[in-house]
């Protein structure tokens, strides 16, 4: 059985713990590799390597660092096919989704921040007749990047690329559920000419490797994407050490459909926004609010299309949905379908686990599920499920839907479907979310601020926001 290794100081090495975690192929339910269950000693080795590398990396010119990061992007591109296969096998997502979204986006993340750093400027504030202030922006030092399993390499590189571009050294931990593409990234960075110790990739559980990274006094900032509970724990741990924190957490996003929308566009996009990546994208809309005038029409058309979605093994070229990421996660999602029914909801599509033919008979497949008849404030409509499950709720007025949409603790992303331009702006202003898409979903411009409000997180990623997070500003005043 293949044993993955940590990537520390420019070399692959075994974990000092001597322990390994099983890595499952969600499409079959079989263990197919082992992941280092890294401990504090491994993290310490990585920190020591990063300490040595930091003066070298941070004193390189932006142009030199940029050239290396562009080569990382090119290295990912060169190994596209291998990375696509690895991502799909590790996560259970359809191969064609990994080929269309995940790995190309990892390339873009490196390209984007490799070039952004060349244009990153700081402010100056002139005080007439008195003097001038200018802001220096220095890299922080050693930073920790911790990422989840749903978009493994996509989100891993979304953090690492700006951290490195800004001149930091990185201790990065991918999810223990989907470690494989992060494991391959070490070699790609090495081949791109990245100095040893600049990027260190530590595998293992959150409770051991992750916690050690968060607690390490020499790791000065943590960029974390994952669940809200984990985020709260990390904030509690890191706050007394005054670490800089960026937390991208859970969501319970509304898709709000007004009866004046372009029905066909809305229907097509709402299928994607509900079930892409098996509903395991933090931006998926899981609460569909439909204006009463088109509620029945929408319900019929939507469920008809949902019934036709092909759930299959990831390498099936016709698969629209693949396997959920793990058995515990599948069970969690199923438990919410039970809860929804206990709360009075009616399953009008899906709701059942799917058993494919061998060798995929033990894979973690679930039919896309649509539920109606629930109150907006029940647990099913308030808690994050993070799977292919959506609820339908009718509404009459803007005021009513705003109250329901804003009623959760979360505030990551919202979608509004309408052709009324004034309503568009009224809604966008009043929705308590970090991101609002109008007549669209998941259109991403990497320059825009990305992140949520309330329990969906603290801080923003993307564009200058990310480069500001990964640098420390210093104001200098020079008197005339
Ligand atoms: P998770 O919180 O269980 O784990 C995320 C990462 O944190 C993993 O690498 C894990 O090992 C690590 N971790 C766990 N406990 C830790 C600890 N005590 N200290 C340090 N690290 C620890 O989340 P998950 O199940 O991997 O991901 C799903 C969640 O991520 C969902 O809630 C989803 O909404 C969220 N998510 C948010 C965004 C966003 O941009 N806001 C994007 C993707 C996913």
Short mmCIF file of C-alpha atoms and ligand atoms in Angstrom, two decimals:
data_model
loop_
_atom_site.label_atom_id
_atom_site.label_comp_id
_atom_site.label_asym_id
_atom_site.label_seq_id
_atom_site.Cartn_x
_atom_site.Cartn_y
_atom_site.Cartn_z
CA UNK A 1 0.00 0.00 0.00
CA UNK A 2 1.40 3.43 -0.94
CA UNK A 3 2.52 5.52 2.02
CA UNK A 4 2.37 9.27 1.42
CA UNK A 5 5.10 11.38 2.97
CA UNK A 6 5.47 14.86 4.36
CA UNK A 7 7.38 17.41 2.29
CA UNK A 8 9.80 19.22 4.59
CA UNK A 9 12.86 21.30 3.70
CA UNK A 10 12.54 20.42 0.02
CA UNK A 11 12.44 16.65 0.51
CA UNK A 12 9.87 13.94 1.09
CA UNK A 13 10.26 12.33 4.50
CA UNK A 14 8.49 9.85 6.74
CA UNK A 15 6.55 11.06 9.77
CA UNK A 16 8.41 10.79 13.03
CA UNK A 17 5.23 9.49 14.69
CA UNK A 18 5.56 6.25 12.71
CA UNK A 19 1.74 6.28 12.52
CA UNK A 20 -0.47 6.40 9.46
CA UNK A 21 -4.12 7.16 8.71
CA UNK A 22 -6.14 5.17 6.16
CA UNK A 23 -6.97 7.04 2.97
CA UNK A 24 -10.22 5.87 1.35
CA UNK A 25 -11.30 5.87 -2.26
CA UNK A 26 -14.89 7.16 -1.86
CA UNK A 27 -15.94 5.58 -5.15
CA UNK A 28 -15.36 2.06 -3.78
CA UNK A 29 -15.10 2.50 -0.02
CA UNK A 30 -11.68 0.78 -0.08
CA UNK A 31 -8.49 2.03 1.57
CA UNK A 32 -5.96 2.76 -1.18
CA UNK A 33 -3.11 4.64 0.52
CA UNK A 34 -1.81 5.67 3.91
CA UNK A 35 -1.27 9.21 5.16
CA UNK A 36 1.33 10.28 7.73
CA UNK A 37 -0.33 10.97 11.07
CA UNK A 38 2.16 13.74 11.75
CA UNK A 39 2.96 15.01 15.21
CA UNK A 40 4.64 17.97 16.89
CA UNK A 41 8.12 16.74 15.92
CA UNK A 42 7.24 16.84 12.22
CA UNK A 43 5.81 20.34 12.56
CA UNK A 44 8.94 21.40 14.47
CA UNK A 45 11.16 20.15 11.62
CA UNK A 46 9.08 22.13 9.15
CA UNK A 47 9.28 25.29 11.27
CA UNK A 48 13.07 24.96 11.59
CA UNK A 49 13.40 24.59 7.80
CA UNK A 50 11.11 27.59 7.25
CA UNK A 51 13.14 29.71 9.69
CA UNK A 52 16.28 29.10 7.65
CA UNK A 53 14.50 29.69 4.35
CA UNK A 54 12.67 32.88 5.34
CA UNK A 55 15.59 35.35 5.00
CA UNK A 56 16.40 33.90 1.58
CA UNK A 57 12.84 33.87 0.25
CA UNK A 58 11.74 37.21 1.71
CA UNK A 59 14.81 39.03 0.40
CA UNK A 60 14.33 37.82 -3.17
CA UNK A 61 12.84 40.44 -5.46
CA UNK A 62 9.16 40.15 -6.30
CA UNK A 63 10.22 39.35 -9.88
CA UNK A 64 12.33 36.38 -8.73
CA UNK A 65 9.59 34.96 -6.52
CA UNK A 66 7.02 35.59 -9.23
CA UNK A 67 9.09 33.62 -11.77
CA UNK A 68 9.25 30.60 -9.45
CA UNK A 69 5.50 30.73 -8.75
CA UNK A 70 4.74 30.97 -12.48
CA UNK A 71 6.82 27.82 -12.91
CA UNK A 72 4.75 26.11 -10.18
CA UNK A 73 1.61 26.99 -12.18
CA UNK A 74 3.23 25.57 -15.31
CA UNK A 75 4.28 22.47 -13.39
CA UNK A 76 0.68 21.84 -12.29
CA UNK A 77 -0.46 22.36 -15.88
CA UNK A 78 2.12 19.86 -17.16
CA UNK A 79 0.91 17.23 -14.73
CA UNK A 80 -2.76 18.07 -15.29
CA UNK A 81 -3.91 14.59 -16.21
CA UNK A 82 -2.21 12.93 -13.25
CA UNK A 83 -3.54 15.55 -10.83
CA UNK A 84 -7.07 15.33 -12.23
CA UNK A 85 -7.09 11.57 -11.73
CA UNK A 86 -5.62 11.87 -8.25
CA UNK A 87 -8.15 14.51 -7.16
CA UNK A 88 -11.10 12.55 -8.47
CA UNK A 89 -9.95 9.31 -6.84
CA UNK A 90 -9.23 10.96 -3.50
CA UNK A 91 -12.44 12.98 -3.30
CA UNK A 92 -14.99 10.93 -5.26
CA UNK A 93 -15.86 13.82 -7.59
CA UNK A 94 -16.45 13.16 -11.29
CA UNK A 95 -13.20 13.13 -13.27
CA UNK A 96 -14.59 15.72 -15.65
CA UNK A 97 -15.32 18.11 -12.77
CA UNK A 98 -11.75 17.86 -11.49
CA UNK A 99 -10.57 18.45 -15.10
CA UNK A 100 -12.87 21.42 -15.67
CA UNK A 101 -12.68 23.13 -12.28
CA UNK A 102 -10.31 21.91 -9.58
CA UNK A 103 -6.94 21.56 -11.23
CA UNK A 104 -7.26 24.41 -13.76
CA UNK A 105 -8.16 26.64 -10.81
CA UNK A 106 -5.01 25.56 -8.95
CA UNK A 107 -3.03 26.68 -12.02
CA UNK A 108 -4.90 30.03 -12.04
CA UNK A 109 -4.30 30.55 -8.33
CA UNK A 110 -0.53 30.36 -8.81
CA UNK A 111 -0.57 32.45 -12.01
CA UNK A 112 -2.81 35.04 -10.44
CA UNK A 113 -0.77 35.65 -7.28
CA UNK A 114 2.58 35.26 -9.07
CA UNK A 115 1.63 38.23 -11.22
CA UNK A 116 -0.48 40.12 -8.64
CA UNK A 117 2.58 40.59 -6.44
CA UNK A 118 4.25 42.52 -9.25
CA UNK A 119 1.41 45.08 -9.11
CA UNK A 120 0.90 45.16 -5.34
CA UNK A 121 1.49 48.70 -4.08
CA UNK A 122 1.22 50.33 -0.69
CA UNK A 123 -0.43 53.59 0.32
CA UNK A 124 1.06 56.97 1.15
CA UNK A 125 -0.63 59.82 2.99
CA UNK A 126 0.68 63.30 2.41
CA UNK A 127 0.25 65.89 5.21
CA UNK A 128 0.62 69.24 3.52
CA UNK A 129 3.57 71.23 4.85
CA UNK A 130 4.18 68.67 7.58
CA UNK A 131 5.55 65.52 6.02
CA UNK A 132 4.62 62.28 4.40
CA UNK A 133 3.45 58.90 5.67
CA UNK A 134 4.05 55.80 3.65
CA UNK A 135 3.16 52.21 4.40
CA UNK A 136 5.71 49.46 4.13
CA UNK A 137 4.27 45.98 3.67
CA UNK A 138 6.55 43.19 4.83
CA UNK A 139 5.93 39.45 4.79
CA UNK A 140 4.80 38.12 8.17
CA UNK A 141 7.33 35.28 8.44
CA UNK A 142 6.15 31.70 8.84
CA UNK A 143 2.45 31.20 8.22
CA UNK A 144 0.10 28.21 8.51
CA UNK A 145 -2.38 27.26 5.78
CA UNK A 146 -5.03 24.66 6.65
CA UNK A 147 -7.55 23.51 4.06
CA UNK A 148 -10.61 21.24 3.75
CA UNK A 149 -11.53 18.27 1.56
CA UNK A 150 -14.19 19.58 -0.79
CA UNK A 151 -11.97 21.37 -3.32
CA UNK A 152 -8.63 19.98 -2.21
CA UNK A 153 -5.89 21.42 -4.45
CA UNK A 154 -8.06 24.40 -5.46
CA UNK A 155 -8.36 25.67 -1.87
CA UNK A 156 -4.88 24.54 -0.78
CA UNK A 157 -3.26 26.64 -3.53
CA UNK A 158 -5.70 29.53 -2.98
CA UNK A 159 -3.97 30.05 0.38
CA UNK A 160 -0.41 28.97 -0.38
CA UNK A 161 0.03 31.05 -3.54
CA UNK A 162 -0.61 34.51 -1.97
CA UNK A 163 1.32 33.56 1.18
CA UNK A 164 4.38 32.64 -0.89
CA UNK A 165 4.01 35.54 -3.33
CA UNK A 166 4.10 37.97 -0.40
CA UNK A 167 7.41 36.46 0.75
CA UNK A 168 6.31 34.19 3.59
CA UNK A 169 7.40 30.64 4.27
CA UNK A 170 4.51 28.23 4.62
CA UNK A 171 3.60 25.25 6.77
CA UNK A 172 0.57 23.83 4.98
CA UNK A 173 -1.79 21.05 5.98
CA UNK A 174 -4.30 19.59 3.55
CA UNK A 175 -7.32 17.68 4.80
CA UNK A 176 -6.47 14.16 5.95
CA UNK A 177 -9.48 13.02 3.90
CA UNK A 178 -8.04 14.28 0.59
CA UNK A 179 -4.24 14.54 0.86
CA UNK A 180 -3.07 13.22 -2.49
CA UNK A 181 -2.77 16.26 -4.76
CA UNK A 182 -1.13 18.26 -1.95
CA UNK A 183 1.35 15.41 -1.65
CA UNK A 184 2.19 15.76 -5.37
CA UNK A 185 2.54 19.54 -5.08
CA UNK A 186 5.80 19.22 -3.09
CA UNK A 187 7.65 17.78 -6.07
CA UNK A 188 6.13 20.36 -8.42
CA UNK A 189 7.40 23.19 -6.18
CA UNK A 190 10.83 21.57 -6.02
CA UNK A 191 10.97 21.20 -9.82
CA UNK A 192 9.98 24.86 -10.16
CA UNK A 193 13.11 25.87 -8.24
CA UNK A 194 11.48 26.85 -4.98
CA UNK A 195 14.20 27.04 -2.32
CA UNK A 196 14.14 24.29 0.32
CA UNK A 197 12.08 25.07 3.41
CA UNK A 198 9.89 27.72 1.75
CA UNK A 199 6.90 25.40 1.31
CA UNK A 200 6.46 22.56 3.81
CA UNK A 201 3.52 20.20 3.51
CA UNK A 202 2.51 18.31 6.63
CA UNK A 203 -0.15 15.62 6.53
CA UNK A 204 -2.27 14.38 9.38
CA UNK A 205 -5.30 14.89 11.52
CA UNK A 206 -6.66 18.22 12.66
CA UNK A 207 -6.38 17.22 16.30
CA UNK A 208 -2.65 16.46 16.01
CA UNK A 209 -0.86 18.13 13.07
CA UNK A 210 -3.45 20.91 12.63
CA UNK A 211 -3.61 21.80 16.30
CA UNK A 212 0.19 21.87 16.56
CA UNK A 213 0.40 24.30 13.63
CA UNK A 214 -2.19 26.58 15.22
CA UNK A 215 -0.42 26.50 18.61
CA UNK A 216 3.15 26.87 17.36
CA UNK A 217 4.51 30.21 18.63
CA UNK A 218 6.70 30.76 15.56
CA UNK A 219 3.80 30.42 13.13
CA UNK A 220 2.50 33.97 13.11
CA UNK A 221 -0.65 33.75 11.01
CA UNK A 222 -3.22 31.08 10.22
CA UNK A 223 -5.28 30.99 7.08
CA UNK A 224 -7.98 28.38 7.63
CA UNK A 225 -10.84 27.07 5.53
CA UNK A 226 -13.14 24.49 7.05
CA UNK A 227 -16.05 24.01 9.40
CA UNK A 228 -17.39 26.73 11.70
CA UNK A 229 -16.81 24.67 14.87
CA UNK A 230 -13.16 24.08 13.93
CA UNK A 231 -12.82 27.77 13.10
CA UNK A 232 -14.15 28.73 16.53
CA UNK A 233 -11.66 26.39 18.20
CA UNK A 234 -8.79 27.80 16.14
CA UNK A 235 -9.82 31.37 16.96
CA UNK A 236 -9.96 30.52 20.66
CA UNK A 237 -6.52 28.91 20.53
CA UNK A 238 -4.79 31.53 18.41
CA UNK A 239 -6.31 34.71 19.88
CA UNK A 240 -4.24 34.80 23.12
CA UNK A 241 -1.11 34.46 20.96
CA UNK A 242 -2.29 37.46 18.87
CA UNK A 243 -1.97 35.53 15.64
CA UNK A 244 -3.34 37.01 12.47
CA UNK A 245 -6.35 34.91 11.44
CA UNK A 246 -8.29 34.44 8.25
CA UNK A 247 -11.23 32.08 8.72
CA UNK A 248 -13.35 30.87 5.80
CA UNK A 249 -16.09 28.75 7.35
CA UNK A 250 -19.41 27.06 6.72
CA UNK A 251 -22.50 28.31 4.92
CA UNK A 252 -26.24 27.80 4.52
CA UNK A 253 -26.80 29.73 1.37
CA UNK A 254 -30.14 30.90 -0.02
CA UNK A 255 -31.10 30.81 -3.69
CA UNK A 256 -33.92 33.34 -4.09
CA UNK A 257 -36.06 32.94 -7.18
CA UNK A 258 -38.50 35.69 -8.13
CA UNK A 259 -41.26 34.95 -10.58
CA UNK A 260 -39.98 37.54 -13.11
CA UNK A 261 -36.67 35.69 -13.64
CA UNK A 262 -35.47 34.09 -16.85
CA UNK A 263 -36.87 30.65 -16.02
CA UNK A 264 -34.68 28.51 -18.26
CA UNK A 265 -31.39 30.16 -17.26
CA UNK A 266 -32.42 29.98 -13.61
CA UNK A 267 -33.38 26.31 -13.81
CA UNK A 268 -30.12 25.27 -15.47
CA UNK A 269 -27.95 27.22 -13.05
CA UNK A 270 -29.96 26.24 -9.98
CA UNK A 271 -29.32 22.56 -10.74
CA UNK A 272 -25.60 23.33 -10.70
CA UNK A 273 -25.71 25.60 -7.66
CA UNK A 274 -27.59 22.91 -5.75
CA UNK A 275 -25.67 19.75 -6.66
CA UNK A 276 -22.23 20.54 -8.13
CA UNK A 277 -19.50 18.52 -6.45
CA UNK A 278 -22.28 16.49 -4.75
CA UNK A 279 -23.46 19.70 -3.05
CA UNK A 280 -20.13 19.87 -1.25
CA UNK A 281 -19.15 23.42 -2.20
CA UNK A 282 -19.37 26.02 0.53
CA UNK A 283 -21.10 28.25 -2.06
CA UNK A 284 -23.83 25.78 -3.05
CA UNK A 285 -27.34 27.10 -2.41
CA UNK A 286 -29.18 24.66 -0.18
CA UNK A 287 -32.27 26.74 0.67
CA UNK A 288 -34.34 27.48 -2.44
CA UNK A 289 -36.90 30.22 -1.89
CA UNK A 290 -39.33 30.38 -4.79
CA UNK A 291 -41.93 33.11 -5.31
CA UNK A 292 -45.42 31.66 -5.14
CA UNK A 293 -46.40 32.59 -8.71
CA UNK A 294 -43.91 30.09 -10.17
CA UNK A 295 -43.56 27.71 -7.22
CA UNK A 296 -45.48 24.77 -8.73
CA UNK A 297 -43.94 25.24 -12.18
CA UNK A 298 -40.46 25.35 -10.65
CA UNK A 299 -41.07 22.35 -8.41
CA UNK A 300 -42.22 20.19 -11.33
CA UNK A 301 -39.45 21.25 -13.72
CA UNK A 302 -36.71 21.07 -11.07
CA UNK A 303 -37.59 17.66 -9.68
CA UNK A 304 -37.95 16.28 -13.21
CA UNK A 305 -34.39 17.40 -13.98
CA UNK A 306 -33.09 16.21 -10.61
CA UNK A 307 -34.44 12.71 -11.24
CA UNK A 308 -32.41 12.62 -14.47
CA UNK A 309 -29.06 13.48 -12.83
CA UNK A 310 -26.76 10.54 -13.28
CA UNK A 311 -25.05 9.51 -10.05
CA UNK A 312 -22.15 7.27 -10.97
CA UNK A 313 -18.53 6.34 -10.35
CA UNK A 314 -16.16 9.26 -10.97
CA UNK A 315 -14.55 7.89 -14.13
CA UNK A 316 -17.93 7.38 -15.83
CA UNK A 317 -17.89 10.08 -18.54
CA UNK A 318 -21.66 10.49 -18.08
CA UNK A 319 -21.51 11.00 -14.31
CA UNK A 320 -23.00 14.33 -13.22
CA UNK A 321 -22.55 13.48 -9.56
CA UNK A 322 -19.94 11.14 -8.06
CA UNK A 323 -19.47 9.83 -4.53
CA UNK A 324 -19.65 11.83 -1.32
CA UNK A 325 -16.28 12.23 0.30
CA UNK A 326 -16.48 9.71 3.15
CA UNK A 327 -18.76 7.27 4.93
CA UNK A 328 -19.11 9.43 8.07
CA UNK A 329 -20.04 12.38 5.86
CA UNK A 330 -22.58 10.30 3.90
CA UNK A 331 -24.11 9.18 7.20
CA UNK A 332 -24.26 12.77 8.42
CA UNK A 333 -26.10 13.84 5.26
CA UNK A 334 -28.50 10.87 5.53
CA UNK A 335 -29.19 11.77 9.16
CA UNK A 336 -30.28 15.24 8.02
CA UNK A 337 -32.69 13.69 5.50
CA UNK A 338 -34.21 11.72 8.42
CA UNK A 339 -34.32 14.86 10.53
CA UNK A 340 -36.05 16.79 7.75
CA UNK A 341 -38.83 14.17 7.71
CA UNK A 342 -39.13 14.23 11.49
CA UNK A 343 -39.51 18.00 11.20
CA UNK A 344 -42.46 17.54 8.83
CA UNK A 345 -40.65 17.76 5.49
CA UNK A 346 -41.57 15.66 2.47
CA UNK A 347 -38.85 14.19 0.27
CA UNK A 348 -40.00 14.91 -3.31
CA UNK A 349 -36.85 13.65 -5.07
CA UNK A 350 -33.94 11.41 -4.06
CA UNK A 351 -33.35 10.85 -0.37
CA UNK A 352 -31.70 7.46 -0.76
CA UNK A 353 -28.23 6.01 -0.83
CA UNK A 354 -27.28 4.48 -4.20
CA UNK A 355 -25.49 1.14 -4.51
CA UNK A 356 -23.74 0.87 -7.87
CA UNK A 357 -22.44 -2.38 -9.36
CA UNK A 358 -19.14 -3.86 -8.18
CA UNK A 359 -16.45 -2.65 -7.68
CA UNK A 360 -18.35 0.51 -6.71
CA UNK A 361 -21.04 -1.21 -4.61
CA UNK A 362 -19.62 0.13 -1.33
CA UNK A 363 -18.99 3.67 -2.60
CA UNK A 364 -20.63 6.62 -0.88
CA UNK A 365 -23.30 7.56 -3.41
CA UNK A 366 -26.49 9.47 -2.71
CA UNK A 367 -29.32 10.60 -4.98
CA UNK A 368 -29.69 14.40 -5.19
CA UNK A 369 -32.44 15.18 -2.75
CA UNK A 370 -35.23 17.77 -2.73
CA UNK A 371 -37.38 18.38 0.34
CA UNK A 372 -40.42 20.63 0.77
CA UNK A 373 -42.86 21.52 3.49
CA UNK A 374 -40.39 22.70 6.14
CA UNK A 375 -40.49 25.91 8.13
CA UNK A 376 -37.64 28.29 7.36
CA UNK A 377 -36.41 28.19 10.94
CA UNK A 378 -36.28 24.41 11.51
CA UNK A 379 -32.90 22.74 12.05
CA UNK A 380 -32.78 21.35 8.52
CA UNK A 381 -33.05 24.91 7.20
CA UNK A 382 -30.64 26.42 9.72
CA UNK A 383 -27.74 23.94 9.98
CA UNK A 384 -25.13 23.24 7.32
CA UNK A 385 -25.62 19.83 5.68
CA UNK A 386 -22.93 20.21 2.99
CA UNK A 387 -24.32 17.54 0.70
CA UNK A 388 -26.72 17.12 -2.24
CA UNK A 389 -29.80 18.16 -0.27
CA UNK A 390 -31.95 21.23 -0.94
CA UNK A 391 -35.21 22.46 0.52
CA UNK A 392 -37.98 24.33 -1.32
CA UNK A 393 -39.86 27.13 0.42
CA UNK A 394 -42.46 29.40 -1.21
CA UNK A 395 -42.61 33.13 -0.49
CA UNK A 396 -44.74 36.11 -1.47
CA UNK A 397 -42.84 39.34 -0.82
CA UNK A 398 -39.29 40.69 -0.78
CA UNK A 399 -39.55 41.49 2.94
CA UNK A 400 -40.63 37.95 3.76
CA UNK A 401 -37.85 36.27 1.77
CA UNK A 402 -35.20 38.62 3.13
CA UNK A 403 -36.20 37.71 6.67
CA UNK A 404 -36.03 33.97 5.89
CA UNK A 405 -32.78 34.22 3.91
CA UNK A 406 -31.06 36.25 6.64
CA UNK A 407 -32.37 34.05 9.47
CA UNK A 408 -29.40 31.65 9.74
CA UNK A 409 -26.20 32.10 11.72
CA UNK A 410 -24.31 31.82 8.44
CA UNK A 411 -23.62 34.52 5.86
CA UNK A 412 -21.42 33.25 3.07
CA UNK A 413 -23.14 33.57 -0.31
CA UNK A 414 -26.59 34.29 -1.72
CA UNK A 415 -28.08 34.02 -5.20
CA UNK A 416 -30.93 36.19 -6.48
CA UNK A 417 -32.88 35.50 -9.68
CA UNK A 418 -34.88 38.49 -10.95
CA UNK A 419 -35.09 40.78 -13.96
CA UNK A 420 -36.13 43.80 -11.90
CA UNK A 421 -33.05 46.01 -11.72
CA UNK A 422 -34.21 48.04 -8.72
CA UNK A 423 -35.06 44.91 -6.76
CA UNK A 424 -31.63 43.48 -7.62
CA UNK A 425 -29.91 46.34 -5.83
CA UNK A 426 -32.36 46.41 -2.92
CA UNK A 427 -31.84 42.71 -2.31
CA UNK A 428 -28.05 42.80 -2.75
CA UNK A 429 -27.83 45.58 -0.19
CA UNK A 430 -29.99 43.89 2.42
CA UNK A 431 -28.77 40.29 2.17
CA UNK A 432 -26.41 39.62 5.07
CA UNK A 433 -23.85 37.67 3.06
CA UNK A 434 -20.26 38.24 1.93
CA UNK A 435 -21.05 37.38 -1.69
CA UNK A 436 -24.21 37.95 -3.75
CA UNK A 437 -24.63 36.55 -7.25
CA UNK A 438 -27.46 37.94 -9.37
CA UNK A 439 -28.78 35.78 -12.22
CA UNK A 440 -25.64 33.66 -11.98
CA UNK A 441 -23.67 31.43 -9.66
CA UNK A 442 -20.00 30.77 -8.97
CA UNK A 443 -18.73 33.32 -11.45
CA UNK A 444 -15.35 34.01 -9.90
CA UNK A 445 -13.00 36.90 -10.52
CA UNK A 446 -9.91 36.27 -8.41
CA UNK A 447 -9.50 40.00 -7.74
CA UNK A 448 -12.73 40.27 -5.72
CA UNK A 449 -12.99 39.94 -1.92
CA UNK A 450 -14.04 36.41 -1.02
CA UNK A 451 -15.48 35.40 2.34
CA UNK A 452 -18.45 35.46 4.64
CA UNK A 453 -20.03 37.29 7.55
CA UNK A 454 -21.51 36.02 10.85
CA UNK A 455 -20.54 32.36 11.48
CA UNK A 456 -19.22 32.02 7.92
CA UNK A 457 -15.93 33.59 8.83
CA UNK A 458 -13.64 36.47 9.54
CA UNK A 459 -11.58 38.26 6.92
CA UNK A 460 -11.50 38.05 3.16
CA UNK A 461 -9.38 36.15 0.67
CA UNK A 462 -8.70 37.01 -2.97
CA UNK A 463 -6.87 39.82 -4.76
CA UNK A 464 -5.30 42.54 -2.62
CA UNK A 465 -7.20 41.25 0.43
CA UNK A 466 -5.08 38.10 0.45
CA UNK A 467 -1.82 39.97 -0.10
CA UNK A 468 -2.75 42.39 2.67
CA UNK A 469 -3.52 39.50 5.00
CA UNK A 470 -0.16 37.86 4.32
CA UNK A 471 1.80 41.09 4.91
CA UNK A 472 2.30 43.27 7.96
CA UNK A 473 1.84 47.01 7.34
CA UNK A 474 4.25 49.47 8.90
CA UNK A 475 3.64 53.21 8.75
CA UNK A 476 6.68 55.43 8.29
CA UNK A 477 6.39 59.19 8.78
CA UNK A 478 9.05 61.50 7.38
CA UNK A 479 8.93 65.12 8.54
CA UNK A 480 9.62 67.90 6.03
P1 LIG B 1 -12.93 20.68 9.09
O1 LIG B 1 -13.09 21.92 9.89
O2 LIG B 1 -13.28 19.39 9.71
O3 LIG B 1 -11.42 20.51 8.59
C1 LIG B 1 -10.77 21.49 7.81
C2 LIG B 1 -9.28 21.37 8.02
O4 LIG B 1 -8.98 21.70 9.37
C3 LIG B 1 -8.72 19.96 7.82
O5 LIG B 1 -7.44 20.05 7.24
C4 LIG B 1 -8.63 19.43 9.24
O6 LIG B 1 -7.67 18.43 9.41
C5 LIG B 1 -8.23 20.68 9.99
N1 LIG B 1 -8.55 20.67 11.42
C6 LIG B 1 -9.55 20.00 12.05
N2 LIG B 1 -9.49 20.24 13.38
C7 LIG B 1 -8.46 21.09 13.58
C8 LIG B 1 -7.90 21.70 14.73
N3 LIG B 1 -8.39 21.49 15.94
N4 LIG B 1 -6.85 22.50 14.58
C9 LIG B 1 -6.34 22.74 13.35
N5 LIG B 1 -6.80 22.18 12.23
C10 LIG B 1 -7.86 21.37 12.34
O7 LIG B 1 -13.75 20.93 7.76
P2 LIG B 1 -13.98 19.92 6.56
O8 LIG B 1 -15.01 18.93 6.98
O9 LIG B 1 -12.68 19.47 6.03
O10 LIG B 1 -14.60 20.90 5.44
C11 LIG B 1 -15.95 21.16 5.31
C12 LIG B 1 -16.26 22.53 5.86
O11 LIG B 1 -15.48 23.52 5.20
C13 LIG B 1 -17.70 22.94 5.61
O12 LIG B 1 -18.21 23.53 6.78
C14 LIG B 1 -17.59 23.97 4.50
O13 LIG B 1 -18.64 24.91 4.45
C15 LIG B 1 -16.29 24.62 4.82
N6 LIG B 1 -15.73 25.30 3.67
C16 LIG B 1 -15.73 26.67 3.66
C17 LIG B 1 -15.25 27.36 2.56
C18 LIG B 1 -15.22 28.87 2.54
O14 LIG B 1 -14.55 29.42 1.68
N7 LIG B 1 -15.90 29.56 3.44
C19 LIG B 1 -14.73 26.65 1.48
C20 LIG B 1 -14.77 25.25 1.52
C21 LIG B 1 -15.26 24.59 2.63
#
